[in-house]
């Protein structure tokens, strides 16, 4: 992951995965209206994500590790902050 194009693609993947992790957790905790849940669950990309998740902890850990590596590479001055937020 060295070129701007490769970094951009990785950012897009991480944003998408992060969004679906958030949706998964908020739906699980009943934090969204039925209408919003229905809209999210109709999304084919979310359905694919949800069907591929055997354990959210593992998915989150993979997302965090990839994000951490990317942050270290492109905004190293925010690396410590990201690590600190993980421990909260």
Coordinates of C-alpha atoms in Angstrom, one line a residue:
X1 CA 0.0 0.0 0.0
X2 CA 2.3 2.7 -1.3
X3 CA 0.6 4.7 -4.0
X4 CA -2.1 7.3 -3.4
X5 CA -4.5 5.2 -5.3
X6 CA -3.9 2.1 -3.1
X7 CA -4.2 4.2 0.0
X8 CA -7.4 5.7 -1.3
X9 CA -8.9 2.2 -1.9
X10 CA -7.8 1.1 1.5
X11 CA -9.5 4.1 3.1
X12 CA -12.7 3.4 1.2
X13 CA -12.7 -0.2 2.4
X14 CA -12.1 0.8 6.0
X15 CA -14.8 3.4 5.9
X16 CA -17.3 0.9 4.5
X17 CA -16.4 -1.8 7.0
X18 CA -16.5 0.7 9.8
X19 CA -19.9 1.8 8.8
X20 CA -21.2 -1.7 8.7
X21 CA -19.7 -2.5 12.1
X22 CA -21.5 0.5 13.5
X23 CA -24.8 -0.5 11.9
X24 CA -24.4 -4.1 13.1
X25 CA -23.9 -2.9 16.7
X26 CA -26.6 -0.3 16.8
X27 CA -29.1 -2.7 15.3
X28 CA -28.1 -5.4 17.8
X29 CA -28.5 -2.9 20.7
X30 CA -31.9 -1.7 19.3
X31 CA -30.7 1.9 19.0
X32 CA -32.3 2.6 15.7
X33 CA -35.9 3.0 14.6
X34 CA -37.6 0.1 12.8
X35 CA -37.7 2.2 9.6
X36 CA -33.9 2.9 9.7
X37 CA -33.2 -0.8 10.5
X38 CA -35.3 -1.9 7.5
X39 CA -33.5 0.6 5.2
X40 CA -30.1 -0.7 6.4
X41 CA -31.0 -4.3 6.1
X42 CA -32.3 -3.8 2.5
X43 CA -28.8 -2.8 1.5
X44 CA -27.1 -5.7 -0.3
X45 CA -23.6 -4.7 0.8
X46 CA -24.8 -4.7 4.5
X47 CA -26.4 -8.1 3.9
X48 CA -23.2 -9.5 2.5
X49 CA -21.3 -8.0 5.5
X50 CA -23.7 -9.4 8.0
X51 CA -23.7 -12.8 6.4
X52 CA -19.9 -12.9 6.5
X53 CA -19.6 -12.0 10.1
X54 CA -19.1 -15.0 12.4
X55 CA -18.0 -12.8 15.3
X56 CA -18.0 -9.1 15.4
X57 CA -15.0 -8.9 17.7
X58 CA -12.8 -10.6 15.1
X59 CA -14.1 -8.2 12.4
X60 CA -13.6 -5.2 14.5
X61 CA -10.1 -6.3 15.5
X62 CA -9.1 -6.7 11.8
X63 CA -10.6 -3.3 11.0
X64 CA -8.7 -1.7 13.9
X65 CA -5.4 -3.3 12.9
X66 CA -5.7 -2.2 9.3
X67 CA -6.8 1.3 10.4
X68 CA -3.9 1.6 12.9
X69 CA -1.4 0.7 10.2
X70 CA -2.9 3.2 7.8
X71 CA -3.0 6.0 10.4
X72 CA 0.6 5.3 11.3
X73 CA 1.5 5.7 7.6
X74 CA -0.6 8.8 6.6
X75 CA -1.1 10.7 9.8
X76 CA 1.5 9.5 12.3
X77 CA 0.9 12.5 14.6
X78 CA -2.6 11.1 15.3
X79 CA -1.3 7.5 16.0
X80 CA -1.1 7.8 19.8
X81 CA -4.6 9.4 19.9
X82 CA -6.0 6.4 18.0
X83 CA -4.4 3.9 20.3
X84 CA -5.6 5.8 23.4
X85 CA -9.2 5.8 22.1
X86 CA -9.0 2.1 21.6
X87 CA -8.2 1.5 25.2
X88 CA -11.2 3.6 26.5

